[in-house]
Amino acid sequence: MSKRVAITGNEAVAQAMRQINPDVVAAYPITPQTEIVQIFSTFVADGDVDTEFVTVESEHSAMSATIGASAAGARAMTATSSQGLALMWEMLYIAAGLRLPIVAPVVNRALSAPINIHCDHSDTMGARDSGWIQLYSENAQEAYDNLIQAVRIAEHADVQLPVMVCMDGFIVSHGMENAELLDDDMVRSFIGQRTPKHSLLDVDRPATFGALDFADWYFEHRRQLAEAQTHVKGVVLDVAKEFAKVSGRSYDLFEAYRLDDAELAVVVLNSAAGTAKEVVDDLRDKGMKAGLLKIRLFRPFPHEEIVAALAGKKAIAVLDRADGLSTMGGPVFVDVRSAMYDAPGPKMVNYIYGLGGRDIDTEQIAGVYWDLARIAETGKVTSPVTYLGVRE
Amino acid sequence: MSASGKEKGWKDVPMGGLILEAGSSDKYETGDWRTYRPVWDQEKCRHCMICWIYCPDSSILVHEGKMVGIDYKHCKGCGICAHECPAKCIDMRLETELEADRAEGARAGAGAGGACCAKSGGEAGGK
Amino acid sequence: MANLRDLTKKEELLCGGHRACAGCAAPIAVRQALKAVDTPVVVGCATGCLEVTTTIYPFTSWRVPFIHSAFENSAATISGVEAAYRALKKKGKITRDIQFIAFGGDGGTYDIGFQSLSGAMERGHDMVYICYDNEAYMNTGIQRSSATPKGASTTTSPAGKVIPGKVQFRKDLTAVMAAHNIPYVAQAVPSHWNDFITKVQKALAVKGPAFINVLAPCRLGWQFDPAETIDIMRGAVETCFWPLYEVENGVWRVTHKPREKKPVRGWLEKQGRFRHLFRPGNEHIIEEIQADIDRNWEALLARAGAA
């Protein structure tokens, strides 16, 4: 039966990987993901998993070997962070283009320069258009649950896409929390077996993977990839429903926290949502109609549902833990605002926060809500994009 | 369906750009790249298979250990076979000359098999 | 030891209709290598001439399972396939014996793919890596690589008024791979087909990683008549520019010793890429190339105990 344990995000993810028992894991150490690889190594060394663990010489090779293994019909995983994900970048697109259901936890960490080992989302935001599904996790429990669900989502016949499960570096990866782990057998029966349609090891039906398309075919294959993204939403919800039966924990495309009757809304990903919920409760006590939308599925972007949830709000702030450097805000803001274009228009503002592991506190988030209150009252946005917590 | 399949839309092709028909390039003609055509003299051939092992285009046709012809659908006319043949039984002839010969043969009422083709015993090309 | 007539009875695993240039050595090398195979094989390939010419959608020339993912990772990709094979075999999901070959050109092997090759070899995957070395980035239009020999004119080391082609000597990758202390390393060339096929057979037979460097002259980049592809290969062996040898479990052995070691000059003369070396004032470069070949050949003979 499931058990409640005190566990870090990395430990929870490693435990999920042990329970998933992938055929192949190819990974390379990088802070703050390293623990996942180390813990998983002990599972391999102790015979707790059947996995062929490929200790590659770089993240580029980690993703390449994972691609090879997945194309060979194996259930294949890797894990990385930051520069490691950046080094994989070329191969991320190839994993998606070849329609390989790889699952990879990514421990969010800032990208260089300057080099920084702490949390922000610039790494996974850089991979948001690669064709990977991205699930974001507020805490260790969600990272664990998302990883297990990711296997089912990735391998679904209508999807066949790689999935990245993101959690915040150090804040979640190294922070000790209470989480409930499922029984090994429950996980194994929930994920089932991978049944690939085509495999490199099917030597009697030799297939060519990774052929060259000229202008006469590339567009069709990319269109196919775009179509697959449209199936993701439904599959994520279906898998969540089944997961709820097993775990008792329910998941959606996003979490709407006291949002229904809210007038002022904040949109955020990952661990900052925990802090923001506290702020919402506090402001509600003070009479402010504050609410929160925490995105779980960021890629593909569930724009219709998000618009429906945010329509009618008076003012919305999107909190981005990555800067788009476009001078028009962070990536989540750009997507949410674009989605909201057709909705009866609330005023929208963006806050870039927490880069390189900079803490965000309840006072700052409360400040965001007070800004929204002013905007709602005056109807005026004076600063569409604000850097929150930077020294001016 | 045509060999190139270009009438197909994105809904009709396998996922991920996979090619599921092994060796499908067999349907693709590269023979029309040729400037020179290898013309094989069956009489002189010792069936040593030297041309076969060196052919870049898998175009030397062999049956039960014996050369039976040249696959002109794929042969690009590189001339390696003629250059390497120890028996000198392959001759590289300009395609344009061969065409002229053929045309002349046809005019002379010699039918489809012109002089050159009669000489080159094994035009088994075009699988 | 292979017999040609017997080999013809084996299935042609690389079929015609690929778009390699007329006279290209790469498909010759691949055809010969695949003739060494007796069990089902999965092939990986780095981006490059071989990959683009054999897999133009919807046409593939491969009659074996094939994967290309990118340029620098043919070894890493196949290492993942091999790991999957081991995992699935252990679980009883695969019952057949399957072997694994990764191909890469010199760019994808000596240069951009060097790290992933080194890693895969060190990890001990049961795979054969075959580098078809045409001594430059031919697919992008003849740019110099670390396999390009000294003096060769390429599009990024052109023979100019001041600089006479590539200044540096080539990297001795075969020796570098031997330094990985893997069970089998060899240098080969398709002109000596029997030597090459035997080496591929040995490479497949060993448990663990094997590396073969096979010279694959490019008629376009080296500038010679396509009919002479095999001749040019022979010249590389006869001049000892490209010695044929193997390193089996650390033991070096020259597999073909030319009866008479020919001066490199005649071989260089046949290739347009070295044309400028014959201009007045550049003769010393030919002497340097000859001296380098002599030194390397003597060193090889000494290593192989055949001096």
PDB file of N, CA, C and O in Angstrom, chain A residues 109-113 119-128 269 298 318-334 350-357 384-388 390:
ATOM      1  N   ARG A 109      16.913  24.909 -13.144  1.00  0.00           N
ATOM      2  CA  ARG A 109      18.061  25.688 -12.677  1.00  0.00           C
ATOM      3  C   ARG A 109      18.371  26.739 -13.733  1.00  0.00           C
ATOM      4  O   ARG A 109      18.192  26.514 -14.924  1.00  0.00           O
ATOM      5  N   ALA A 110      18.875  27.869 -13.264  1.00  0.00           N
ATOM      6  CA  ALA A 110      19.185  28.983 -14.162  1.00  0.00           C
ATOM      7  C   ALA A 110      20.250  28.610 -15.185  1.00  0.00           C
ATOM      8  O   ALA A 110      21.100  27.763 -14.931  1.00  0.00           O
ATOM      9  N   LEU A 111      20.173  29.269 -16.327  1.00  0.00           N
ATOM     10  CA  LEU A 111      21.193  29.091 -17.365  1.00  0.00           C
ATOM     11  C   LEU A 111      22.292  30.145 -17.201  1.00  0.00           C
ATOM     12  O   LEU A 111      22.019  31.285 -16.819  1.00  0.00           O
ATOM     13  N   SER A 112      23.494  29.770 -17.555  1.00  0.00           N
ATOM     14  CA  SER A 112      24.624  30.708 -17.570  1.00  0.00           C
ATOM     15  C   SER A 112      24.460  31.648 -18.761  1.00  0.00           C
ATOM     16  O   SER A 112      23.795  31.288 -19.731  1.00  0.00           O
ATOM     17  N   ALA A 113      25.159  32.774 -18.791  1.00  0.00           N
ATOM     18  CA  ALA A 113      26.032  33.344 -17.792  1.00  0.00           C
ATOM     19  C   ALA A 113      25.284  34.442 -17.053  1.00  0.00           C
ATOM     20  O   ALA A 113      24.354  35.002 -17.613  1.00  0.00           O
ATOM     21  N   CYS A 119      17.614  27.878  -8.672  1.00  0.00           N
ATOM     22  CA  CYS A 119      16.430  27.701  -9.494  1.00  0.00           C
ATOM     23  C   CYS A 119      16.022  28.924 -10.297  1.00  0.00           C
ATOM     24  O   CYS A 119      15.953  30.027  -9.768  1.00  0.00           O
ATOM     25  N   ASP A 120      15.788  28.770 -11.553  1.00  0.00           N
ATOM     26  CA  ASP A 120      14.775  29.511 -12.287  1.00  0.00           C
ATOM     27  C   ASP A 120      14.352  28.627 -13.447  1.00  0.00           C
ATOM     28  O   ASP A 120      14.788  27.472 -13.531  1.00  0.00           O
ATOM     29  N   HIS A 121      13.509  29.149 -14.303  1.00  0.00           N
ATOM     30  CA  HIS A 121      12.935  28.274 -15.333  1.00  0.00           C
ATOM     31  C   HIS A 121      13.500  28.526 -16.715  1.00  0.00           C
ATOM     32  O   HIS A 121      12.934  28.096 -17.714  1.00  0.00           O
ATOM     33  N   SER A 122      14.629  29.227 -16.774  1.00  0.00           N
ATOM     34  CA  SER A 122      15.158  29.556 -18.106  1.00  0.00           C
ATOM     35  C   SER A 122      15.548  28.298 -18.870  1.00  0.00           C
ATOM     36  O   SER A 122      15.512  28.278 -20.095  1.00  0.00           O
ATOM     37  N   ASP A 123      15.908  27.221 -18.155  1.00  0.00           N
ATOM     38  CA  ASP A 123      16.296  25.996 -18.873  1.00  0.00           C
ATOM     39  C   ASP A 123      15.124  25.365 -19.611  1.00  0.00           C
ATOM     40  O   ASP A 123      15.156  25.188 -20.830  1.00  0.00           O
ATOM     41  N   THR A 124      14.044  25.077 -18.879  1.00  0.00           N
ATOM     42  CA  THR A 124      12.929  24.391 -19.555  1.00  0.00           C
ATOM     43  C   THR A 124      12.144  25.336 -20.469  1.00  0.00           C
ATOM     44  O   THR A 124      11.551  24.882 -21.445  1.00  0.00           O
ATOM     45  N   MET A 125      12.171  26.641 -20.150  1.00  0.00           N
ATOM     46  CA  MET A 125      11.493  27.583 -21.044  1.00  0.00           C
ATOM     47  C   MET A 125      12.192  27.610 -22.407  1.00  0.00           C
ATOM     48  O   MET A 125      11.564  27.807 -23.443  1.00  0.00           O
ATOM     49  N   GLY A 126      13.499  27.394 -22.378  1.00  0.00           N
ATOM     50  CA  GLY A 126      14.256  27.335 -23.647  1.00  0.00           C
ATOM     51  C   GLY A 126      13.879  26.121 -24.479  1.00  0.00           C
ATOM     52  O   GLY A 126      14.152  26.065 -25.676  1.00  0.00           O
ATOM     53  N   ALA A 127      13.262  25.132 -23.825  1.00  0.00           N
ATOM     54  CA  ALA A 127      12.900  23.898 -24.540  1.00  0.00           C
ATOM     55  C   ALA A 127      11.410  23.848 -24.837  1.00  0.00           C
ATOM     56  O   ALA A 127      10.895  22.827 -25.265  1.00  0.00           O
ATOM     57  N   ARG A 128      10.709  24.979 -24.628  1.00  0.00           N
ATOM     58  CA  ARG A 128       9.251  24.900 -24.676  1.00  0.00           C
ATOM     59  C   ARG A 128       8.696  24.705 -26.080  1.00  0.00           C
ATOM     60  O   ARG A 128       7.573  24.236 -26.218  1.00  0.00           O
ATOM     61  N   LEU A 269       3.995  29.086 -12.078  1.00  0.00           N
ATOM     62  CA  LEU A 269       4.365  27.676 -12.216  1.00  0.00           C
ATOM     63  C   LEU A 269       5.194  27.245 -11.010  1.00  0.00           C
ATOM     64  O   LEU A 269       5.866  28.063 -10.391  1.00  0.00           O
ATOM     65  N   PHE A 298       2.166  22.973 -19.358  1.00  0.00           N
ATOM     66  CA  PHE A 298       2.533  24.221 -20.043  1.00  0.00           C
ATOM     67  C   PHE A 298       2.734  24.000 -21.540  1.00  0.00           C
ATOM     68  O   PHE A 298       2.501  24.890 -22.344  1.00  0.00           O
ATOM     69  N   VAL A 318       1.056  37.718 -14.381  1.00  0.00           N
ATOM     70  CA  VAL A 318       1.733  36.448 -14.660  1.00  0.00           C
ATOM     71  C   VAL A 318       3.131  36.549 -14.071  1.00  0.00           C
ATOM     72  O   VAL A 318       3.854  37.511 -14.336  1.00  0.00           O
ATOM     73  N   LEU A 319       3.474  35.557 -13.266  1.00  0.00           N
ATOM     74  CA  LEU A 319       4.805  35.536 -12.656  1.00  0.00           C
ATOM     75  C   LEU A 319       5.698  34.588 -13.445  1.00  0.00           C
ATOM     76  O   LEU A 319       5.413  33.390 -13.530  1.00  0.00           O
ATOM     77  N   ASP A 320       6.743  35.127 -14.026  1.00  0.00           N
ATOM     78  CA  ASP A 320       7.662  34.326 -14.830  1.00  0.00           C
ATOM     79  C   ASP A 320       8.985  34.167 -14.106  1.00  0.00           C
ATOM     80  O   ASP A 320       9.613  35.156 -13.743  1.00  0.00           O
ATOM     81  N   ARG A 321       9.430  32.925 -13.967  1.00  0.00           N
ATOM     82  CA  ARG A 321      10.750  32.720 -13.378  1.00  0.00           C
ATOM     83  C   ARG A 321      11.781  32.553 -14.493  1.00  0.00           C
ATOM     84  O   ARG A 321      12.754  31.789 -14.395  1.00  0.00           O
ATOM     85  N   ALA A 322      11.562  33.226 -15.587  1.00  0.00           N
ATOM     86  CA  ALA A 322      12.505  33.260 -16.700  1.00  0.00           C
ATOM     87  C   ALA A 322      12.179  34.515 -17.483  1.00  0.00           C
ATOM     88  O   ALA A 322      11.011  34.887 -17.605  1.00  0.00           O
ATOM     89  N   ASP A 323      13.216  35.138 -17.984  1.00  0.00           N
ATOM     90  CA  ASP A 323      13.001  36.352 -18.768  1.00  0.00           C
ATOM     91  C   ASP A 323      13.081  35.978 -20.245  1.00  0.00           C
ATOM     92  O   ASP A 323      13.967  35.227 -20.642  1.00  0.00           O
ATOM     93  N   GLY A 324      12.144  36.476 -21.013  1.00  0.00           N
ATOM     94  CA  GLY A 324      12.205  36.205 -22.443  1.00  0.00           C
ATOM     95  C   GLY A 324      13.228  37.074 -23.165  1.00  0.00           C
ATOM     96  O   GLY A 324      13.585  36.791 -24.308  1.00  0.00           O
ATOM     97  N   LEU A 325      13.699  38.103 -22.485  1.00  0.00           N
ATOM     98  CA  LEU A 325      14.663  39.049 -23.050  1.00  0.00           C
ATOM     99  C   LEU A 325      14.177  39.656 -24.368  1.00  0.00           C
ATOM    100  O   LEU A 325      14.974  40.038 -25.215  1.00  0.00           O
ATOM    101  N   SER A 326      12.855  39.695 -24.514  1.00  0.00           N
ATOM    102  CA  SER A 326      12.295  40.255 -25.743  1.00  0.00           C
ATOM    103  C   SER A 326      11.858  41.705 -25.513  1.00  0.00           C
ATOM    104  O   SER A 326      11.374  42.350 -26.437  1.00  0.00           O
ATOM    105  N   THR A 327      11.979  42.175 -24.258  1.00  0.00           N
ATOM    106  CA  THR A 327      11.472  43.465 -23.770  1.00  0.00           C
ATOM    107  C   THR A 327       9.946  43.476 -23.677  1.00  0.00           C
ATOM    108  O   THR A 327       9.357  44.518 -23.441  1.00  0.00           O
ATOM    109  N   MET A 328       9.308  42.317 -23.889  1.00  0.00           N
ATOM    110  CA  MET A 328       7.857  42.303 -23.662  1.00  0.00           C
ATOM    111  C   MET A 328       7.429  41.202 -22.703  1.00  0.00           C
ATOM    112  O   MET A 328       6.320  40.704 -22.764  1.00  0.00           O
ATOM    113  N   GLY A 329       8.329  40.871 -21.796  1.00  0.00           N
ATOM    114  CA  GLY A 329       7.939  39.977 -20.724  1.00  0.00           C
ATOM    115  C   GLY A 329       8.450  38.563 -20.863  1.00  0.00           C
ATOM    116  O   GLY A 329       9.082  38.197 -21.861  1.00  0.00           O
ATOM    117  N   GLY A 330       8.138  37.768 -19.846  1.00  0.00           N
ATOM    118  CA  GLY A 330       8.589  36.379 -19.818  1.00  0.00           C
ATOM    119  C   GLY A 330       7.706  35.478 -20.662  1.00  0.00           C
ATOM    120  O   GLY A 330       6.627  35.881 -21.116  1.00  0.00           O
ATOM    121  N   PRO A 331       8.145  34.256 -20.861  1.00  0.00           N
ATOM    122  CA  PRO A 331       7.443  33.344 -21.779  1.00  0.00           C
ATOM    123  C   PRO A 331       6.019  32.975 -21.345  1.00  0.00           C
ATOM    124  O   PRO A 331       5.147  32.841 -22.209  1.00  0.00           O
ATOM    125  N   VAL A 332       5.784  32.810 -20.057  1.00  0.00           N
ATOM    126  CA  VAL A 332       4.432  32.427 -19.626  1.00  0.00           C
ATOM    127  C   VAL A 332       3.484  33.613 -19.857  1.00  0.00           C
ATOM    128  O   VAL A 332       2.357  33.444 -20.330  1.00  0.00           O
ATOM    129  N   PHE A 333       3.974  34.795 -19.557  1.00  0.00           N
ATOM    130  CA  PHE A 333       3.176  36.005 -19.782  1.00  0.00           C
ATOM    131  C   PHE A 333       2.777  36.149 -21.251  1.00  0.00           C
ATOM    132  O   PHE A 333       1.616  36.417 -21.582  1.00  0.00           O
ATOM    133  N   VAL A 334       3.760  35.957 -22.107  1.00  0.00           N
ATOM    134  CA  VAL A 334       3.501  36.113 -23.546  1.00  0.00           C
ATOM    135  C   VAL A 334       2.419  35.136 -23.999  1.00  0.00           C
ATOM    136  O   VAL A 334       1.508  35.503 -24.739  1.00  0.00           O
ATOM    137  N   ASN A 350       3.025  41.598 -16.175  1.00  0.00           N
ATOM    138  CA  ASN A 350       3.998  40.516 -16.014  1.00  0.00           C
ATOM    139  C   ASN A 350       5.048  40.889 -14.966  1.00  0.00           C
ATOM    140  O   ASN A 350       5.454  42.045 -14.875  1.00  0.00           O
ATOM    141  N   TYR A 351       5.422  39.877 -14.172  1.00  0.00           N
ATOM    142  CA  TYR A 351       6.511  40.060 -13.204  1.00  0.00           C
ATOM    143  C   TYR A 351       7.559  38.993 -13.454  1.00  0.00           C
ATOM    144  O   TYR A 351       7.238  37.803 -13.461  1.00  0.00           O
ATOM    145  N   ILE A 352       8.780  39.428 -13.667  1.00  0.00           N
ATOM    146  CA  ILE A 352       9.885  38.477 -13.779  1.00  0.00           C
ATOM    147  C   ILE A 352      10.482  38.379 -12.383  1.00  0.00           C
ATOM    148  O   ILE A 352      10.868  39.402 -11.807  1.00  0.00           O
ATOM    149  N   TYR A 353      10.568  37.156 -11.846  1.00  0.00           N
ATOM    150  CA  TYR A 353      10.992  37.001 -10.448  1.00  0.00           C
ATOM    151  C   TYR A 353      11.949  35.831 -10.309  1.00  0.00           C
ATOM    152  O   TYR A 353      12.072  34.990 -11.210  1.00  0.00           O
ATOM    153  N   GLY A 354      12.631  35.808  -9.203  1.00  0.00           N
ATOM    154  CA  GLY A 354      13.317  34.589  -8.747  1.00  0.00           C
ATOM    155  C   GLY A 354      14.440  34.073  -9.628  1.00  0.00           C
ATOM    156  O   GLY A 354      14.814  32.906  -9.495  1.00  0.00           O
ATOM    157  N   LEU A 355      14.985  34.892 -10.503  1.00  0.00           N
ATOM    158  CA  LEU A 355      16.025  34.373 -11.390  1.00  0.00           C
ATOM    159  C   LEU A 355      17.247  33.920 -10.589  1.00  0.00           C
ATOM    160  O   LEU A 355      17.640  34.559  -9.621  1.00  0.00           O
ATOM    161  N   GLY A 356      17.824  32.813 -11.024  1.00  0.00           N
ATOM    162  CA  GLY A 356      19.049  32.310 -10.395  1.00  0.00           C
ATOM    163  C   GLY A 356      18.872  31.936  -8.941  1.00  0.00           C
ATOM    164  O   GLY A 356      19.831  31.966  -8.168  1.00  0.00           O
ATOM    165  N   GLY A 357      17.634  31.592  -8.543  1.00  0.00           N
ATOM    166  CA  GLY A 357      17.408  31.137  -7.177  1.00  0.00           C
ATOM    167  C   GLY A 357      17.057  32.244  -6.203  1.00  0.00           C
ATOM    168  O   GLY A 357      16.940  32.005  -4.990  1.00  0.00           O
ATOM    169  N   PRO A 384       3.917  47.344 -17.680  1.00  0.00           N
ATOM    170  CA  PRO A 384       3.455  46.021 -18.113  1.00  0.00           C
ATOM    171  C   PRO A 384       4.391  44.903 -17.647  1.00  0.00           C
ATOM    172  O   PRO A 384       3.941  43.801 -17.359  1.00  0.00           O
ATOM    173  N   VAL A 385       5.685  45.172 -17.614  1.00  0.00           N
ATOM    174  CA  VAL A 385       6.647  44.141 -17.204  1.00  0.00           C
ATOM    175  C   VAL A 385       7.484  44.702 -16.059  1.00  0.00           C
ATOM    176  O   VAL A 385       8.107  45.757 -16.197  1.00  0.00           O
ATOM    177  N   THR A 386       7.463  43.996 -14.940  1.00  0.00           N
ATOM    178  CA  THR A 386       8.198  44.461 -13.764  1.00  0.00           C
ATOM    179  C   THR A 386       9.181  43.388 -13.314  1.00  0.00           C
ATOM    180  O   THR A 386       8.844  42.200 -13.311  1.00  0.00           O
ATOM    181  N   TYR A 387      10.388  43.819 -12.953  1.00  0.00           N
ATOM    182  CA  TYR A 387      11.355  42.882 -12.381  1.00  0.00           C
ATOM    183  C   TYR A 387      11.177  42.907 -10.879  1.00  0.00           C
ATOM    184  O   TYR A 387      11.406  43.926 -10.231  1.00  0.00           O
ATOM    185  N   LEU A 388      10.733  41.769 -10.346  1.00  0.00           N
ATOM    186  CA  LEU A 388      10.336  41.700  -8.950  1.00  0.00           C
ATOM    187  C   LEU A 388      11.461  41.084  -8.126  1.00  0.00           C
ATOM    188  O   LEU A 388      11.804  39.921  -8.306  1.00  0.00           O
ATOM    189  N   VAL A 390      14.631  42.369  -7.913  1.00  0.00           N
ATOM    190  CA  VAL A 390      15.986  42.689  -8.379  1.00  0.00           C
ATOM    191  C   VAL A 390      16.410  43.987  -7.702  1.00  0.00           C
ATOM    192  O   VAL A 390      15.575  44.837  -7.381  1.00  0.00           O
TER     193      VAL A 390
END
